[in-house]
Coordinates of C-alpha atoms in Angstrom, one line a residue:
X303 CA 13.1 -27.3 -26.6
X304 CA 12.5 -27.3 -22.8
X305 CA 12.1 -30.7 -21.8
X306 CA 11.6 -32.4 -25.1
X307 CA 12.7 -35.6 -24.6
X308 CA 10.1 -35.8 -21.8
X309 CA 7.5 -34.8 -24.0
X310 CA 8.3 -36.8 -26.9
X311 CA 7.7 -39.9 -23.7
X312 CA 4.0 -38.5 -23.1
X313 CA 3.2 -38.1 -26.8
X314 CA 4.3 -41.8 -27.3
X315 CA 2.3 -42.8 -24.1
X316 CA -0.8 -41.0 -25.2
X317 CA -4.1 -43.2 -26.5
X318 CA -7.2 -42.7 -27.6
X319 CA -8.9 -46.0 -26.3
X320 CA -9.3 -49.3 -27.9
X321 CA -9.9 -49.6 -31.6
X322 CA -13.3 -48.7 -33.3
X323 CA -16.0 -51.4 -33.0
X324 CA -14.2 -53.6 -30.7
X325 CA -15.5 -54.1 -26.9
X326 CA -13.5 -53.0 -23.6
X327 CA -12.5 -56.3 -21.8
X328 CA -15.8 -57.6 -22.7
X329 CA -17.8 -54.6 -22.5
X330 CA -19.3 -52.6 -24.8
X331 CA -18.2 -48.7 -25.2
X332 CA -21.4 -46.4 -24.8
X333 CA -22.2 -43.3 -26.4
X334 CA -21.7 -40.1 -24.2
X335 CA -22.4 -36.6 -25.1
X336 CA -20.5 -33.9 -23.7
X337 CA -21.4 -30.1 -23.7
X338 CA -19.8 -26.9 -21.8
X339 CA -21.9 -23.8 -21.6
X340 CA -21.3 -20.3 -20.3
X341 CA -22.8 -20.1 -17.3
X342 CA -23.9 -16.5 -17.6
X343 CA -24.3 -16.3 -21.4
X344 CA -25.6 -20.2 -21.6
X345 CA -23.3 -20.1 -25.0
X346 CA -21.5 -23.3 -25.8
X347 CA -17.8 -22.8 -25.3
X348 CA -14.6 -24.2 -26.3
X349 CA -13.4 -26.5 -23.1
X350 CA -11.2 -29.5 -22.0
X351 CA -12.7 -32.5 -20.6
X352 CA -10.9 -34.5 -18.4
X353 CA -12.3 -37.8 -17.1
X354 CA -10.8 -40.2 -14.6
X355 CA -11.8 -43.2 -12.6
X356 CA -12.9 -42.8 -8.9
X357 CA -9.5 -42.8 -7.9
X358 CA -8.6 -40.1 -9.8
X359 CA -6.7 -42.4 -12.8
X360 CA -7.1 -40.6 -16.0
X361 CA -9.6 -42.9 -18.1
X362 CA -9.0 -44.5 -21.4
X363 CA -11.8 -44.0 -23.7
X364 CA -12.0 -43.3 -27.5
X365 CA -13.8 -41.1 -30.3
X366 CA -17.6 -41.5 -31.4
X367 CA -17.1 -39.8 -34.6
X368 CA -14.1 -40.0 -36.4
X369 CA -14.6 -36.8 -38.1
X370 CA -15.8 -34.6 -35.5
X371 CA -13.7 -32.2 -34.0
X372 CA -12.1 -33.1 -31.3
X373 CA -8.1 -33.6 -29.6
X374 CA -8.2 -36.3 -27.4
X375 CA -5.5 -38.3 -25.7
X376 CA -5.6 -40.5 -22.6
X377 CA -8.1 -39.3 -20.1
X378 CA -9.0 -35.6 -21.8
X379 CA -10.5 -34.4 -25.1
X380 CA -10.4 -30.9 -25.8
X381 CA -13.9 -29.8 -27.6
X382 CA -14.3 -27.2 -30.2
X383 CA -17.6 -25.1 -28.5
X384 CA -20.0 -27.8 -29.8
X385 CA -21.6 -30.9 -28.3
X386 CA -19.1 -33.7 -28.3
X387 CA -19.5 -37.6 -28.5
X388 CA -16.7 -39.9 -27.0
X389 CA -17.4 -43.6 -26.2
X390 CA -16.8 -44.7 -22.5
X391 CA -16.7 -48.3 -21.2
X392 CA -19.5 -48.9 -18.8
X393 CA -18.5 -47.7 -15.4
X394 CA -18.2 -44.5 -12.6
X395 CA -16.1 -41.7 -13.5
X396 CA -14.8 -38.4 -12.2
X397 CA -15.4 -35.6 -15.0
X398 CA -14.0 -32.0 -15.2
X399 CA -15.0 -29.4 -17.4
X400 CA -12.2 -26.1 -17.3
X401 CA -11.2 -23.9 -19.9
X402 CA -7.7 -22.0 -18.5
X403 CA -7.0 -20.0 -15.2
X404 CA -9.8 -17.5 -16.1
X405 CA -12.8 -19.8 -15.4
X406 CA -14.2 -22.1 -12.7
X407 CA -13.9 -26.0 -13.1
X408 CA -17.0 -27.8 -13.0
X409 CA -16.7 -31.2 -11.6
X410 CA -19.6 -34.3 -12.3
X411 CA -19.6 -37.9 -11.3
X412 CA -21.5 -39.9 -13.7
X413 CA -22.6 -43.7 -14.0
X414 CA -22.4 -45.1 -17.7
X415 CA -24.4 -48.0 -18.2
X416 CA -24.3 -50.6 -20.8
X417 CA -26.4 -49.6 -23.7
X418 CA -27.7 -46.4 -22.2
X419 CA -26.2 -43.3 -24.0
X420 CA -25.8 -40.4 -22.0
X421 CA -25.7 -36.7 -22.4
X422 CA -23.5 -34.6 -19.7
X423 CA -24.1 -31.0 -19.5
X424 CA -21.4 -28.7 -17.9
X425 CA -21.6 -25.1 -16.9
X426 CA -18.1 -23.1 -16.1
X427 CA -18.1 -19.4 -15.1
X428 CA -15.7 -16.4 -16.0
X429 CA -14.3 -16.0 -12.5
X430 CA -11.0 -13.5 -13.0
X431 CA -11.9 -10.6 -14.8
X432 CA -9.4 -9.3 -17.3
X433 CA -11.0 -6.4 -19.0
X434 CA -8.4 -4.5 -21.0
X435 CA -6.0 -7.4 -21.5
X436 CA -5.6 -10.4 -23.9
X437 CA -4.2 -13.7 -22.9
X438 CA -1.0 -14.0 -24.8
X439 CA 1.0 -17.8 -25.2
X440 CA 4.4 -16.8 -26.9
X441 CA 5.9 -20.4 -27.1
X442 CA 3.9 -22.9 -29.0
X443 CA 4.4 -25.9 -30.7
X444 CA 3.3 -28.4 -32.9
X445 CA 4.6 -32.2 -33.9
X446 CA 3.9 -31.0 -37.5
X447 CA 6.5 -28.4 -37.8
X448 CA 8.6 -28.9 -34.8
X449 CA 8.8 -32.5 -35.2
X450 CA 8.4 -34.1 -31.9
X451 CA 5.6 -33.8 -29.2
X452 CA 2.2 -35.2 -30.0
X453 CA 0.1 -32.0 -31.3
X454 CA -1.1 -32.0 -35.0
X455 CA -1.7 -28.6 -36.3
X456 CA -5.2 -29.2 -36.2
X457 CA -5.7 -30.6 -32.8
X458 CA -3.3 -27.5 -31.4
X459 CA -6.1 -25.2 -32.7
X460 CA -8.7 -26.8 -30.4
X461 CA -6.1 -26.8 -27.2
X462 CA -5.6 -22.7 -28.1
X463 CA -9.5 -22.4 -28.3
X464 CA -9.9 -24.4 -25.7
X465 CA -7.6 -22.9 -22.8
X466 CA -8.9 -19.1 -23.6
X467 CA -5.4 -18.3 -25.1
X468 CA -6.4 -14.9 -27.1
X469 CA -3.1 -14.0 -28.7
X470 CA -1.1 -17.3 -29.8
X471 CA 1.9 -17.2 -31.5
X472 CA 3.4 -19.9 -33.1
X473 CA 6.7 -20.7 -32.1
X474 CA 7.7 -24.0 -34.1
X475 CA 11.7 -24.9 -34.1
X476 CA 13.0 -22.9 -37.3
X477 CA 9.8 -23.0 -38.6
X478 CA 7.7 -19.7 -39.7
X479 CA 4.3 -21.3 -39.1
X480 CA 0.9 -19.8 -40.3
X481 CA -2.1 -21.0 -38.2
X482 CA -4.5 -18.8 -40.2
X483 CA -5.5 -21.7 -42.6
X484 CA -5.9 -24.7 -40.4
X485 CA -7.8 -21.7 -37.8
X486 CA -10.1 -21.1 -40.2
X487 CA -10.4 -25.1 -41.3
X488 CA -11.5 -26.2 -37.3
X489 CA -13.5 -23.4 -37.3
X490 CA -12.0 -21.7 -34.2
X491 CA -11.1 -18.1 -35.8
X492 CA -13.8 -16.4 -33.0
X493 CA -11.8 -17.6 -30.2
X494 CA -7.9 -16.2 -31.0
X495 CA -5.8 -13.8 -33.1
X496 CA -2.7 -16.2 -34.5
X497 CA 0.8 -14.5 -34.9
X498 CA 3.7 -16.2 -37.1
X499 CA 6.4 -16.8 -34.9
X500 CA 9.5 -19.0 -34.8
X501 CA 11.5 -20.5 -32.3
X502 CA 14.8 -19.8 -33.7
X503 CA 16.6 -22.8 -32.1
X504 CA 20.3 -22.7 -32.1
X505 CA 23.4 -24.1 -30.0
X506 CA 23.3 -20.9 -27.8
X507 CA 19.9 -20.5 -26.9
X508 CA 16.6 -20.8 -27.9
X509 CA 14.9 -17.5 -29.0
X510 CA 11.1 -16.9 -29.9
X511 CA 11.2 -14.0 -32.8
X512 CA 7.5 -12.9 -33.9
X513 CA 5.9 -11.3 -35.9
X514 CA 7.3 -13.1 -39.2
X515 CA 6.3 -13.4 -42.6
X516 CA 4.8 -17.3 -43.1
X517 CA 6.2 -16.9 -46.5
X518 CA 9.7 -15.6 -45.9
X519 CA 12.7 -17.8 -45.2
X520 CA 13.3 -18.6 -41.3
X521 CA 15.8 -16.7 -39.8
X522 CA 19.4 -18.1 -39.9
X523 CA 20.1 -20.7 -36.6
X524 CA 23.4 -21.1 -37.4
X525 CA 24.8 -17.6 -36.4
X526 CA 27.2 -18.1 -33.5
X527 CA 26.8 -14.7 -31.1
X528 CA 23.5 -13.6 -29.5
X529 CA 24.1 -10.0 -31.4
X530 CA 24.0 -11.6 -34.8
X531 CA 21.0 -13.6 -33.7
X532 CA 19.1 -10.8 -32.8
X533 CA 19.8 -8.4 -35.3
X534 CA 19.2 -11.5 -38.1
X535 CA 15.2 -11.6 -36.3
X536 CA 14.6 -8.2 -36.3
X537 CA 15.9 -7.7 -40.4
X538 CA 13.3 -11.0 -41.2
X539 CA 10.8 -8.2 -39.4
X540 CA 10.6 -9.3 -35.6
X541 CA 9.2 -6.9 -33.5
X542 CA 9.7 -8.7 -30.2
X543 CA 12.7 -11.6 -29.5
X544 CA 12.2 -13.5 -26.8
X545 CA 15.2 -15.6 -24.8
X546 CA 13.3 -18.7 -24.0
X547 CA 14.1 -20.7 -20.5
X548 CA 17.6 -19.0 -20.0
X549 CA 17.8 -21.8 -17.1
X550 CA 17.1 -24.6 -19.2
X551 CA 17.8 -27.7 -19.6
X552 CA 19.7 -27.4 -16.3
X553 CA 21.1 -25.1 -14.1
X554 CA 25.0 -26.4 -15.2
X555 CA 23.9 -26.5 -18.9
X556 CA 22.1 -23.4 -19.3
X557 CA 22.3 -20.0 -21.8
X558 CA 23.1 -18.0 -18.4
X559 CA 25.4 -20.4 -16.9
X560 CA 26.9 -21.4 -20.4
X561 CA 27.9 -17.4 -20.9
X562 CA 28.1 -16.7 -17.6
X563 CA 25.7 -14.4 -16.1
X564 CA 26.9 -12.5 -13.2
X565 CA 23.4 -12.8 -10.7
X566 CA 24.0 -9.5 -8.9
X567 CA 25.4 -7.4 -12.1
X568 CA 23.8 -8.2 -15.1
X569 CA 27.0 -8.5 -16.7
X570 CA 28.3 -11.7 -18.9
X571 CA 31.2 -13.5 -18.8
X572 CA 31.3 -14.9 -22.4
X573 CA 28.9 -12.4 -24.4
X574 CA 29.0 -8.4 -24.9
X575 CA 25.3 -7.7 -24.6
X576 CA 22.0 -8.7 -23.8
X577 CA 20.4 -7.9 -27.3
X578 CA 16.7 -9.4 -26.4
X579 CA 13.3 -7.5 -25.7
X580 CA 12.7 -10.0 -23.2
X581 CA 13.3 -13.3 -21.2
X582 CA 10.7 -16.0 -20.1
X583 CA 10.0 -15.8 -15.9
X584 CA 7.6 -18.6 -16.0
X585 CA 7.7 -21.5 -18.6
X586 CA 5.4 -24.0 -17.8
X587 CA 7.3 -27.0 -19.1
X588 CA 10.7 -25.8 -17.1
X589 CA 11.3 -27.0 -13.4
X590 CA 12.9 -23.9 -11.8
X591 CA 14.5 -24.2 -8.3
X592 CA 12.1 -21.9 -6.8
X593 CA 9.4 -18.9 -7.7
X594 CA 12.0 -15.9 -7.4
X595 CA 15.1 -18.1 -9.5
X596 CA 14.7 -16.6 -12.8
X597 CA 12.9 -13.5 -11.3
X598 CA 16.6 -12.5 -9.6
X599 CA 18.4 -13.4 -12.8
X600 CA 15.9 -10.7 -14.7
X601 CA 16.4 -8.1 -11.7
X602 CA 20.3 -8.6 -12.6
X603 CA 19.6 -7.4 -16.0
X604 CA 17.6 -4.5 -15.1
X605 CA 20.2 -3.3 -12.9
X606 CA 22.4 -3.5 -15.8
X607 CA 19.9 -1.1 -17.4
X608 CA 18.6 -3.7 -20.1
X609 CA 14.9 -2.8 -20.4
X610 CA 13.8 -6.5 -20.7
X611 CA 10.2 -7.4 -20.4
X612 CA 9.7 -10.5 -18.1
X613 CA 7.2 -12.7 -20.3
X614 CA 5.4 -16.1 -19.5
X615 CA 4.1 -19.0 -21.6
X616 CA 3.7 -22.7 -22.1
X617 CA 6.2 -24.0 -24.2
X618 CA 4.0 -27.0 -24.9
X619 CA 4.3 -29.7 -27.5
X620 CA 1.8 -31.8 -26.5
X621 CA -2.3 -32.4 -26.4
X622 CA -2.2 -32.9 -22.9
X623 CA 0.4 -30.2 -21.3
X624 CA -2.4 -27.2 -21.9
X625 CA -1.1 -23.7 -24.1
X626 CA -1.8 -21.0 -21.7
X627 CA -0.7 -22.7 -18.5
X628 CA 2.0 -19.9 -18.2
X629 CA 0.9 -17.0 -20.2
X630 CA 1.4 -13.1 -20.6
X631 CA -1.3 -10.9 -20.0
X632 CA -1.3 -8.1 -22.8
X633 CA -2.9 -4.7 -22.6
X634 CA -5.6 -4.2 -25.2
X635 CA -7.9 -1.7 -26.8
X636 CA -10.5 -4.7 -27.6
X637 CA -11.2 -7.5 -25.6
X638 CA -12.5 -8.8 -29.0
X639 CA -9.8 -12.2 -29.1
X640 CA -10.2 -12.2 -33.0
X641 CA -9.4 -8.6 -33.4
X642 CA -6.4 -7.9 -31.3
X643 CA -4.0 -5.7 -32.6
X644 CA -0.7 -7.2 -33.2
X645 CA 1.5 -4.3 -34.2
X646 CA -0.1 -2.6 -30.6
X647 CA 0.7 -5.8 -28.8
X648 CA 4.3 -6.1 -29.9
X649 CA 4.8 -2.7 -29.1
X650 CA 3.2 -3.4 -25.2
X651 CA 5.8 -6.5 -24.9
X652 CA 9.0 -3.9 -26.2
X653 CA 7.7 -1.3 -23.4
X654 CA 7.1 -3.6 -20.5
X655 CA 3.5 -3.4 -19.9
X656 CA 3.3 -7.3 -19.5
X657 CA 1.7 -9.4 -16.5
X658 CA 3.4 -12.6 -15.9
X659 CA 0.8 -15.4 -14.8
X660 CA 1.2 -18.8 -13.5
X661 CA -2.1 -19.5 -12.4
X662 CA -2.6 -15.9 -10.7
X663 CA -3.5 -12.5 -12.5
X664 CA -1.8 -9.4 -11.0
X665 CA -1.8 -5.9 -11.9
X666 CA -0.4 -2.9 -10.1
X667 CA -1.2 0.7 -9.9
X668 CA 1.7 3.1 -8.4
X669 CA 0.4 6.4 -6.7
X670 CA -3.4 5.9 -8.2
X671 CA -2.1 6.2 -11.8
X672 CA 1.0 5.1 -12.6
X673 CA 1.3 1.3 -14.8
X674 CA 4.3 -0.8 -15.8
X675 CA 6.5 0.2 -18.4
X676 CA 5.6 4.1 -17.4
X677 CA 8.0 6.3 -15.2
X678 CA 6.5 7.8 -11.7
X679 CA 7.4 11.5 -11.4
X680 CA 7.1 11.1 -7.6
X681 CA 5.7 14.0 -5.7
X682 CA 5.0 12.7 -1.9
X683 CA 7.4 11.5 0.3
X684 CA 5.5 8.1 0.3
X685 CA 4.9 5.8 -2.7
X686 CA 1.5 4.0 -3.0
X687 CA 1.1 0.9 -4.3
X688 CA -2.3 -0.7 -5.0
X689 CA -2.0 -4.7 -6.1
X690 CA -5.0 -6.0 -7.8
X691 CA -4.6 -10.2 -6.7
X692 CA -7.1 -12.1 -9.4
X693 CA -7.5 -15.9 -9.4
X694 CA -9.9 -18.5 -9.9
X695 CA -11.6 -21.0 -7.3
X696 CA -9.1 -23.4 -7.5
X697 CA -6.2 -21.6 -7.3
X698 CA -5.1 -19.9 -3.9
X699 CA -2.7 -17.1 -3.5
X700 CA -0.8 -16.5 -0.8
X701 CA 1.6 -13.9 -0.2
X702 CA 2.2 -10.7 -2.3
X703 CA 5.8 -9.1 -2.3
X704 CA 7.1 -5.7 -3.4
X705 CA 10.7 -5.4 -4.9
X706 CA 13.0 -2.0 -5.6
X707 CA 15.6 -2.7 -7.8
X708 CA 15.5 -6.3 -6.6
X709 CA 15.7 -5.7 -3.3
X710 CA 12.6 -6.9 -1.5
X711 CA 10.7 -4.0 0.5
X712 CA 7.6 -5.4 1.5
X713 CA 5.2 -8.1 1.6
X714 CA 1.8 -9.1 2.7
X715 CA -0.4 -12.4 3.0
X716 CA -3.2 -11.9 -0.2
X717 CA -6.4 -12.1 1.9
X718 CA -8.3 -14.8 -0.2
X719 CA -12.2 -15.3 0.3
X720 CA -13.5 -18.4 1.4
X721 CA -12.8 -21.5 0.2
X722 CA -13.7 -22.7 -3.6
X723 CA -14.7 -19.2 -4.3
X724 CA -12.6 -17.0 -6.7
X725 CA -10.0 -14.1 -5.7
X726 CA -10.4 -10.8 -6.7
X727 CA -7.9 -8.8 -3.6
X728 CA -6.4 -5.3 -3.1
X729 CA -3.3 -5.5 -1.4
X730 CA -1.8 -1.9 -0.6
X731 CA 1.5 -1.2 0.5
X732 CA 3.4 2.2 1.4
X733 CA 6.5 2.9 0.9
X734 CA 9.1 5.7 1.9
X735 CA 10.2 7.7 -1.0
X736 CA 13.1 6.0 -2.9
X737 CA 16.3 8.8 -2.4
X738 CA 17.3 7.7 -6.0
X739 CA 15.6 6.1 -9.3
X740 CA 14.7 2.7 -8.8
X741 CA 12.0 0.4 -10.6
X742 CA 9.3 -1.2 -8.8
X743 CA 7.9 -5.0 -9.2
X744 CA 5.5 -7.0 -7.7
X745 CA 5.3 -10.9 -7.2
X746 CA 2.9 -12.9 -6.2
X747 CA 3.2 -16.6 -4.6
X748 CA 0.2 -19.3 -4.4
X749 CA -0.3 -22.9 -3.5
X750 CA 0.5 -25.1 -6.4
X751 CA -2.6 -27.2 -8.6
X752 CA -2.1 -31.0 -8.5
X753 CA -5.5 -31.7 -10.2
X754 CA -6.3 -34.2 -12.9
X755 CA -8.2 -31.5 -14.9
X756 CA -5.3 -28.8 -14.2
X757 CA -1.8 -30.3 -13.1
X758 CA 1.7 -27.8 -13.2
X759 CA 4.9 -29.1 -12.7
X760 CA 6.3 -26.4 -10.1
X761 CA 5.1 -26.3 -6.8
X762 CA 3.3 -22.9 -6.8
X763 CA 1.5 -20.5 -8.9
X764 CA 2.7 -17.1 -9.5
X765 CA 2.4 -13.8 -11.1
X766 CA 5.0 -11.0 -11.6
X767 CA 4.2 -7.4 -13.0
X768 CA 6.7 -5.6 -15.0
X769 CA 8.6 -2.8 -13.4
X770 CA 6.9 0.8 -13.0
X771 CA 9.8 3.2 -13.0
X772 CA 10.1 5.9 -10.1
X773 CA 12.0 9.2 -10.7
X774 CA 13.3 9.6 -7.3
X775 CA 15.9 12.1 -7.6
X776 CA 13.2 14.4 -9.5
X777 CA 15.1 15.0 -12.6
X778 CA 12.2 14.1 -14.9
X779 CA 13.8 10.8 -16.2
X780 CA 14.8 7.6 -14.8
X781 CA 17.9 6.1 -14.4
X782 CA 19.0 2.7 -14.3
X783 CA 21.7 1.3 -11.4
X784 CA 23.8 1.1 -13.9
X785 CA 23.4 4.6 -15.2
X786 CA 23.7 5.9 -11.3
X787 CA 26.8 3.9 -10.5
X788 CA 28.5 6.1 -13.3
X789 CA 27.5 9.1 -12.3
X790 CA 28.5 8.5 -9.0
X791 CA 32.3 7.2 -9.7
X792 CA 32.4 10.5 -11.5
X793 CA 31.7 12.2 -9.0
X794 CA 33.9 10.5 -6.4
X795 CA 36.7 10.9 -8.6
X796 CA 40.7 8.6 -9.2
X797 CA 40.9 8.3 -5.8
X798 CA 40.3 4.8 -4.9
X799 CA 39.3 5.4 -1.2
X800 CA 37.0 7.9 -2.5
X801 CA 35.5 5.2 -4.9
X802 CA 35.7 3.0 -2.2
X803 CA 33.5 5.2 0.6
X804 CA 30.9 5.7 -2.3
X805 CA 30.4 2.4 -2.7
X806 CA 29.9 1.5 1.2
X807 CA 27.2 4.5 0.9
X808 CA 25.3 3.4 -2.2
X809 CA 22.4 0.9 -2.1
X810 CA 23.6 -2.6 -3.0
X811 CA 22.0 -2.6 -6.7
X812 CA 24.4 0.7 -7.5
X813 CA 27.0 -0.5 -5.2
X814 CA 27.3 -3.4 -7.5
X815 CA 27.3 -1.6 -10.5
X816 CA 29.8 0.8 -9.5
X817 CA 32.3 -2.6 -8.2
X818 CA 31.6 -3.8 -12.2
X819 CA 33.0 -0.5 -13.2
X820 CA 35.9 -0.1 -10.9
X821 CA 37.0 -3.6 -12.1
X822 CA 36.8 -2.8 -15.6
X823 CA 39.2 0.2 -15.4
X824 CA 41.3 -0.1 -12.5
X825 CA 43.4 -3.6 -13.8
X826 CA 44.2 -6.6 -11.5
X827 CA 46.5 -5.0 -8.8
X828 CA 43.7 -2.5 -8.3
X829 CA 41.1 -5.3 -8.1
X830 CA 42.8 -7.6 -6.1
X831 CA 42.7 -4.7 -3.1
X832 CA 39.0 -3.8 -4.1
X833 CA 38.5 -7.7 -3.8
X834 CA 39.9 -7.4 -0.1
X835 CA 38.3 -4.5 1.0
X836 CA 34.5 -6.4 -0.1
X837 CA 35.7 -9.4 1.8
X838 CA 36.4 -7.6 5.2
X839 CA 32.8 -6.2 4.4
X840 CA 31.1 -9.0 3.2
X841 CA 29.3 -9.8 6.4
X842 CA 27.8 -6.6 6.3
X843 CA 27.3 -6.3 2.6
X844 CA 26.5 -9.9 1.9
X845 CA 25.6 -8.8 -1.8
X846 CA 29.3 -7.2 -2.5
X847 CA 30.9 -10.6 -1.5
X848 CA 27.9 -12.2 -3.9
X849 CA 28.8 -10.1 -6.7
X850 CA 32.1 -11.6 -6.8
X851 CA 31.7 -15.0 -6.5
X852 CA 29.4 -15.3 -9.6
X853 CA 31.0 -15.3 -12.9
X854 CA 33.3 -11.9 -13.6
X855 CA 34.7 -10.9 -17.5
X856 CA 38.2 -11.1 -17.9
X857 CA 40.1 -8.2 -17.1

């Protein structure tokens, strides 16, 4: 899976401190008890504790009680939600408590003195209101069943609870993993609903499939086409199938390159179709060239007419890499993380009601009513877009953008509050009503986070809403750019000049789909003439030029 070699290396570097009973460079370890409470209720909560020296270097410390429920690595440990004791060498340290992107970050400097046990009480507050949504991570691994990384099943239960993941999909490689027995053993059943899934790991890509029966044989990972794999996973009971990290392990060797995705038309050179329900837009373990790179791939699929849901996930393999660093927010009838309706959640994934989140939460309403996955029957000449942007005090959103059919049509800065205060802003746009049907997507981009307690690989934070569909022509339903291209070419008839005139009068998303259809239908000689015409207008219509520079299926 993503960055497997790096994750194995990180696991090898992990440490729990000096062996029990031995001094640390002649200095005896000192017991330090930590507790983390919710500032509003006063209740103990699961959390991640990070400890560094005064220069920000992660501290090497050790367990106090081997039987205590703790997931520990160099500089950090996860606690179940009860006071937890570890042993530190004497010295002065910075301590941080976190619980994922919905919560504040508590900070404290402590002094540990020889022979003087210490209690450190930290309070964190929920800073991002996600009422009506649950936080899902659809890509989570364990060393126990994936065979690499460093997180045991027991440790993974604590990390999920400590990061505020509420819908946790187990996706070990080619293994149907059931978290429930270990979740009960670790006494964290109140914090999340587990789902058995599988990262079906193949030579032609990695796909997460869920839910699956933990007692059933895993899907056959030896199948050699996407269609066969998708059919096999659904035959095993999967309601959602996600293509993972489509640009991993590199742009040159990833599934979208190997199978020739045309980044304008959404067609593939070497696969007949895109048979999956979703694609990862944010994977916290994979570096992307920029915050819109995978998003633009996704736009091409949407333009082709595929109803593909964008999702976010962590792809965590270790204790140090937090689950939920990238996540999906799923609408839910309950905010109780132990009672999430998995069947309903899967249906919402398929309908595209999901918010993709890497440190930022964003929700959208169109014309005050229409939501992600719905089709807006436009009534006015202006489309009103109301975007809510929320982030904890340690994340700074910067810019909100609106896209129609993959083309940016508006952007505004996000007005954040004072420094070190959480963001909960409304960004409003008024757009001209599109003449034809279109899908509307909002993207928010913010500063990266490079902090010992929560450090992401990307240079940015991000949120992406799934599409709200706009019925621009008023016929009562949404037609994709590909469907519009089919209808437009039918009206143009067989004349190449008439078809070309229709291309030039269409918006880019529809025009590119028309070119794709003309290429399929016209033969080599006709296409050679079309290519000449494309190059003649390339300065005025760069999208048409870009279409022929990306991979194209053979004629």
